[in-house]
Structures are given as C-alpha cells and as structure tokens.
Amino acid sequence: MLAISLPSPTIAQLDRPVWTALTTHHAGLAEGDGLARRLSSEIGPFAGAADETPESLAALAQLVARSRTHVALMQGPEIMIPPAIRATLTATGVQMVAEAPIVAPDPLGIVRLGPEDAPDMLALATLTKPGPFALRTLELGAYWGIRSAGRLVAMAGERMKQPGFTEISAVCVLPDQRGKGHAARLCTHAAAVIQARDEIPYLHAFSDNTAAIGLYERLGFRHRRTVHVAMLEAEGAAVSP
C-alpha cells in the first residue's frame, strides 16, 4: 500500500503549479525562458512566471503580447498584472491533494482516451466547461472516459505534472448523465493510477464550485491552499476566447 508523505520543500512546487510543470515535465511543450513560460497554444492557454519581479513580469507580458489567444495564470501567490496587459477574468480557487491511498474503482466501462477521441473530448469540454481544453490537451498526460451508446459522456485526465505530483483535470460529465457516479469513478481511477506511480494526485476547483469540492473531499482530497486565477490579454488586443 502506498505511503504518502508531503515534505514541505517538495509540495512547495504546487504553489506555482503551472510554472513548475513548464520547467520540469512539460518543458518540451512550452515556450519562453527562465523568467516566464507558456504552453503551446494548441495544447492550452496556461502560462507562469518564476516570481513577481519586474523582470519576470516583463517576460510574461511579452508572452501574452505574442499570443493570439487569452493566457491563463494559476498560482498561490496573488497575481500581479504586468504593464500593458489586462485581466479579462480574475477568480480564486482551491487546491486539493490526496493524502491517503485511494482505492481504484471497478474499471468496467472506463476506457483510455487517445488522439482519435480528441474531437469528442473537445466537444464534451466545450459543452460542460470544466476548464481550458484544446485538441492537443491530451498530450499533457493520460485521459480516461466513459461512453454510452457510442457517446463520450464523461472524462477526466492528467494535466500539470511536477516531480512527484500529477494534477487531475478536465473532470466533466454530460448534463443528462449526471448523478450516475461517473465523475467519482473517473477521479478515483485517475488518482489510483497516479498513486501507483508513487506520485501524489492533486486538483483544483473554483472556490464557488461547492459541489465539486464536496465530491473531492468525499473521495479523499483535502484542501491545501487557495489559488488565484486570471485570464490575460494585451491591452488593445483582439484575441480568440
């Protein structure tokens, strides 16, 4: 059975989950430098800076200005908006980690999703809005789904990865399929797979999404900290949503 410990120097990576992912496991999917980085836009809108120094904020501003889409930030420290950049959305969320071993559910009906499923995954995410999702988002990690009568009705997968940690994301279910336990099964399946690699699963939810937070608490996740979220664009820019 997996024994989980959360040493402070290691879990501090999750204070800036985007930045630490883009400078470690997802470095090959990112652009930028040692001060600010962002995912390739075909994979997702996320960006992060090393800190809030003027130099890092200037590097972040350059990435935002070059982007043809909104850029998303998610971090524990309060977000400072760089000069000539504006926030089109600001919000707070909760970051939750699974401290105890999670028992894998019956895998019946849970399927691994691949590139051939990307259009269905994008359609599901577009309808249910679990968070930013693009055709190539599944390159970040493993995704699983449940199909009914050929339809992809629910999914969940892996997003940001740091040494020893993997984020669960894109947890979504079609409206007419809710209440059947699909989200709980997929979350516990993903968490069990992550823990089998001796990694710690974590996830995020907006602070006002009490239903999701309650579900994650029942599954064994506990609140670690508040995170700040912002969608950025260059002033005067006309970008795609």
Coordinates of C-alpha atoms in Angstrom, one line a residue:
M1 CA 0.0 0.0 0.0
L2 CA 1.3 3.5 -0.9
A3 CA 2.6 5.5 2.0
I4 CA 2.2 9.2 1.2
S5 CA 4.2 12.0 2.9
L6 CA 4.1 15.7 2.0
P7 CA 7.5 17.2 2.8
S8 CA 7.3 21.0 2.6
P9 CA 10.2 21.6 0.2
T10 CA 8.6 19.2 -2.3
I11 CA 5.0 20.3 -2.1
A12 CA 6.0 23.9 -2.4
Q13 CA 6.2 23.1 -6.2
L14 CA 2.4 23.3 -6.1
D15 CA 2.4 27.0 -5.1
R16 CA 3.2 27.7 -8.8
P17 CA 1.9 24.5 -10.4
V18 CA 2.0 25.9 -14.0
W19 CA 5.5 27.3 -13.7
T20 CA 7.0 24.2 -12.1
A21 CA 5.3 21.9 -14.7
L22 CA 6.6 24.0 -17.6
T23 CA 10.1 24.0 -16.2
T24 CA 10.1 20.2 -15.5
H25 CA 7.9 17.5 -17.0
H26 CA 6.2 19.8 -19.6
A27 CA 9.3 21.8 -20.6
G28 CA 9.2 20.3 -24.0
L29 CA 5.7 21.6 -24.6
A30 CA 6.4 25.1 -23.6
E31 CA 7.9 28.3 -24.9
G32 CA 9.7 31.1 -23.1
D33 CA 12.7 31.3 -20.9
G34 CA 13.9 31.2 -17.3
L35 CA 11.6 34.0 -16.2
A36 CA 8.3 33.1 -17.8
R37 CA 6.9 30.3 -19.9
R38 CA 3.6 29.3 -21.5
L39 CA 2.2 26.1 -23.1
S40 CA 2.0 25.8 -26.8
S41 CA -1.4 27.4 -27.6
E42 CA -2.6 24.2 -29.4
I43 CA -2.3 22.4 -26.0
G44 CA -3.6 25.0 -23.6
P45 CA -3.6 28.7 -22.6
F46 CA -1.6 28.3 -19.4
A47 CA 1.4 30.4 -18.5
G48 CA 3.5 31.1 -15.5
A49 CA 6.3 33.3 -14.2
A50 CA 9.2 32.4 -11.9
D51 CA 8.2 35.2 -9.5
E52 CA 6.8 38.7 -9.3
T53 CA 10.0 40.6 -10.0
P54 CA 9.8 43.3 -12.7
E55 CA 12.0 41.2 -14.9
S56 CA 9.7 38.1 -14.7
L57 CA 6.6 40.2 -15.2
A58 CA 8.1 41.8 -18.3
A59 CA 8.9 38.4 -19.7
L60 CA 5.4 37.3 -19.0
A61 CA 4.0 40.4 -20.7
Q62 CA 6.0 39.5 -23.9
L63 CA 4.5 36.0 -24.0
V64 CA 1.0 37.4 -23.6
A65 CA 1.5 40.1 -26.2
R66 CA 2.7 37.5 -28.7
S67 CA -0.3 35.2 -28.1
R68 CA -3.3 35.2 -30.3
T69 CA -5.5 33.7 -27.5
H70 CA -6.1 34.5 -23.9
V71 CA -3.4 33.4 -21.5
A72 CA -4.3 31.8 -18.2
L73 CA -2.4 32.1 -14.9
M74 CA -3.0 29.9 -11.9
Q75 CA -0.8 30.2 -8.8
G76 CA -0.9 30.5 -5.0
P77 CA 0.7 34.0 -4.7
E78 CA -1.5 36.9 -5.6
I79 CA -1.3 37.6 -9.4
M80 CA 0.3 40.8 -10.4
I81 CA -0.7 42.0 -13.8
P82 CA 2.2 43.2 -16.0
P83 CA 2.2 46.6 -17.6
A84 CA 0.3 46.9 -20.9
I85 CA -1.6 43.7 -20.0
R86 CA -5.2 43.5 -18.8
A87 CA -7.1 40.8 -17.0
T88 CA -10.4 39.7 -18.6
L89 CA -11.2 37.4 -15.7
T90 CA -10.0 37.0 -12.1
A91 CA -11.1 34.4 -9.6
T92 CA -10.0 32.3 -6.7
G93 CA -9.9 28.5 -6.4
V94 CA -8.9 25.8 -4.0
Q95 CA -6.0 23.4 -4.5
M96 CA -6.6 19.9 -3.0
V97 CA -4.3 17.0 -2.6
A98 CA -4.9 13.3 -1.9
E99 CA -3.0 12.5 1.3
A100 CA -4.3 8.9 1.8
P101 CA -4.3 5.9 -0.6
I102 CA -7.3 5.9 -2.9
V103 CA -8.9 2.6 -3.9
A104 CA -9.3 2.1 -7.6
P105 CA -12.9 1.6 -8.7
D106 CA -14.2 -1.2 -10.8
P107 CA -12.7 -0.4 -14.2
L108 CA -15.7 -1.8 -16.2
G109 CA -16.7 0.8 -18.7
I110 CA -13.7 3.1 -18.2
V111 CA -11.6 3.5 -21.3
R112 CA -8.3 5.1 -22.1
L113 CA -8.8 8.0 -24.5
G114 CA -6.4 8.7 -27.3
P115 CA -5.9 11.1 -30.2
E116 CA -8.8 9.6 -32.1
D117 CA -11.0 10.7 -29.3
A118 CA -9.8 14.3 -29.3
P119 CA -12.8 15.7 -31.2
D120 CA -15.3 14.1 -28.8
M121 CA -13.2 15.2 -25.8
L122 CA -13.2 18.8 -27.1
A123 CA -16.9 18.7 -27.7
L124 CA -17.6 17.4 -24.2
A125 CA -15.3 20.0 -22.6
T126 CA -16.8 22.8 -24.7
L127 CA -20.3 21.9 -23.6
T128 CA -19.6 21.3 -19.9
K129 CA -16.7 23.9 -19.4
P130 CA -14.5 22.1 -16.8
G131 CA -11.7 24.5 -17.7
P132 CA -9.5 25.3 -20.7
F133 CA -9.3 22.4 -23.1
A134 CA -7.9 22.1 -26.7
L135 CA -7.5 19.4 -29.3
R136 CA -4.0 18.6 -28.1
T137 CA -4.5 19.0 -24.4
L138 CA -4.4 15.2 -24.0
E139 CA -0.6 15.4 -24.8
L140 CA -0.2 16.5 -21.2
G141 CA -1.0 13.1 -19.8
A142 CA -3.4 10.1 -19.7
Y143 CA -7.1 10.7 -20.1
W144 CA -10.0 8.3 -19.4
G145 CA -13.6 8.3 -20.3
I146 CA -17.0 6.6 -20.2
R147 CA -19.0 6.1 -23.3
S148 CA -22.7 5.3 -23.5
A149 CA -24.3 4.3 -26.8
G150 CA -21.2 5.5 -28.5
R151 CA -21.2 9.0 -26.9
L152 CA -18.4 10.2 -24.7
V153 CA -20.4 11.1 -21.7
A154 CA -17.7 11.7 -19.1
M155 CA -14.0 12.1 -18.8
A156 CA -11.1 13.0 -16.6
G157 CA -7.4 13.1 -17.0
E158 CA -3.9 14.4 -16.1
R159 CA -2.8 17.9 -16.7
M160 CA 0.1 19.6 -14.9
K161 CA 3.0 17.4 -13.8
Q162 CA 5.9 18.1 -11.4
P163 CA 8.4 15.6 -9.9
G164 CA 6.3 13.5 -7.6
F165 CA 2.9 15.2 -8.4
T166 CA 0.3 15.0 -11.1
E167 CA -2.8 17.2 -11.4
I168 CA -6.2 15.7 -12.2
S169 CA -8.2 17.9 -14.5
A170 CA -11.0 18.1 -17.2
V171 CA -13.4 16.3 -14.9
C172 CA -16.7 16.6 -16.8
V173 CA -20.0 14.8 -17.4
L174 CA -22.8 15.4 -19.9
P175 CA -25.8 17.0 -18.2
D176 CA -28.1 14.1 -18.9
Q177 CA -25.6 11.6 -17.4
R178 CA -25.0 13.3 -14.1
G179 CA -25.9 11.6 -10.9
K180 CA -24.6 8.2 -12.0
G181 CA -21.3 8.4 -10.3
H182 CA -19.2 8.9 -13.4
A183 CA -17.1 11.8 -12.1
A184 CA -16.3 10.0 -8.9
R185 CA -15.3 6.8 -10.7
L186 CA -13.1 8.6 -13.2
C187 CA -11.4 10.7 -10.5
T188 CA -10.7 7.8 -8.3
H189 CA -9.4 5.8 -11.3
A190 CA -7.1 8.6 -12.3
A191 CA -5.9 9.1 -8.7
A192 CA -5.2 5.4 -8.2
V193 CA -3.2 5.3 -11.4
I194 CA -1.2 8.3 -10.3
Q195 CA -0.6 6.9 -6.8
A196 CA 0.6 3.6 -8.4
R197 CA 3.4 5.6 -9.9
D198 CA 4.3 6.8 -6.4
E199 CA 3.1 10.2 -7.2
I200 CA 0.6 12.4 -5.3
P201 CA -2.6 13.4 -7.1
Y202 CA -3.9 16.9 -6.7
L203 CA -6.6 19.0 -8.4
H204 CA -8.2 22.4 -8.5
A205 CA -11.7 23.8 -8.3
F206 CA -13.1 27.3 -8.3
S207 CA -13.9 28.4 -4.8
D208 CA -17.7 28.7 -5.5
N209 CA -17.9 25.2 -7.0
T210 CA -19.1 23.7 -3.8
A211 CA -20.5 20.6 -5.5
A212 CA -17.1 19.7 -7.0
I213 CA -15.2 20.5 -3.8
G214 CA -17.6 18.3 -1.8
L215 CA -17.1 15.4 -4.2
Y216 CA -13.3 15.7 -4.0
E217 CA -13.5 15.8 -0.2
R218 CA -15.5 12.6 -0.2
L219 CA -13.0 10.9 -2.5
G220 CA -10.1 11.7 0.0
F221 CA -8.8 15.0 -1.2
R222 CA -8.1 17.7 1.3
H223 CA -7.8 21.5 0.9
R224 CA -4.2 22.6 0.7
R225 CA -4.4 26.3 -0.2
T226 CA -6.2 29.0 -2.1
V227 CA -5.0 29.7 -5.6
H228 CA -5.5 32.8 -7.8
V229 CA -6.7 32.5 -11.4
A230 CA -6.5 35.2 -14.1
M231 CA -7.1 35.3 -17.9
L232 CA -4.8 37.9 -19.5
E233 CA -4.6 39.6 -22.9
A234 CA -2.5 42.5 -24.2
E235 CA -4.2 45.9 -24.0
G236 CA -5.9 46.7 -27.3
A237 CA -5.6 43.1 -28.5
A238 CA -8.4 41.3 -30.3
V239 CA -7.8 37.7 -29.4
S240 CA -9.8 34.5 -29.7
P241 CA -11.5 33.2 -26.5

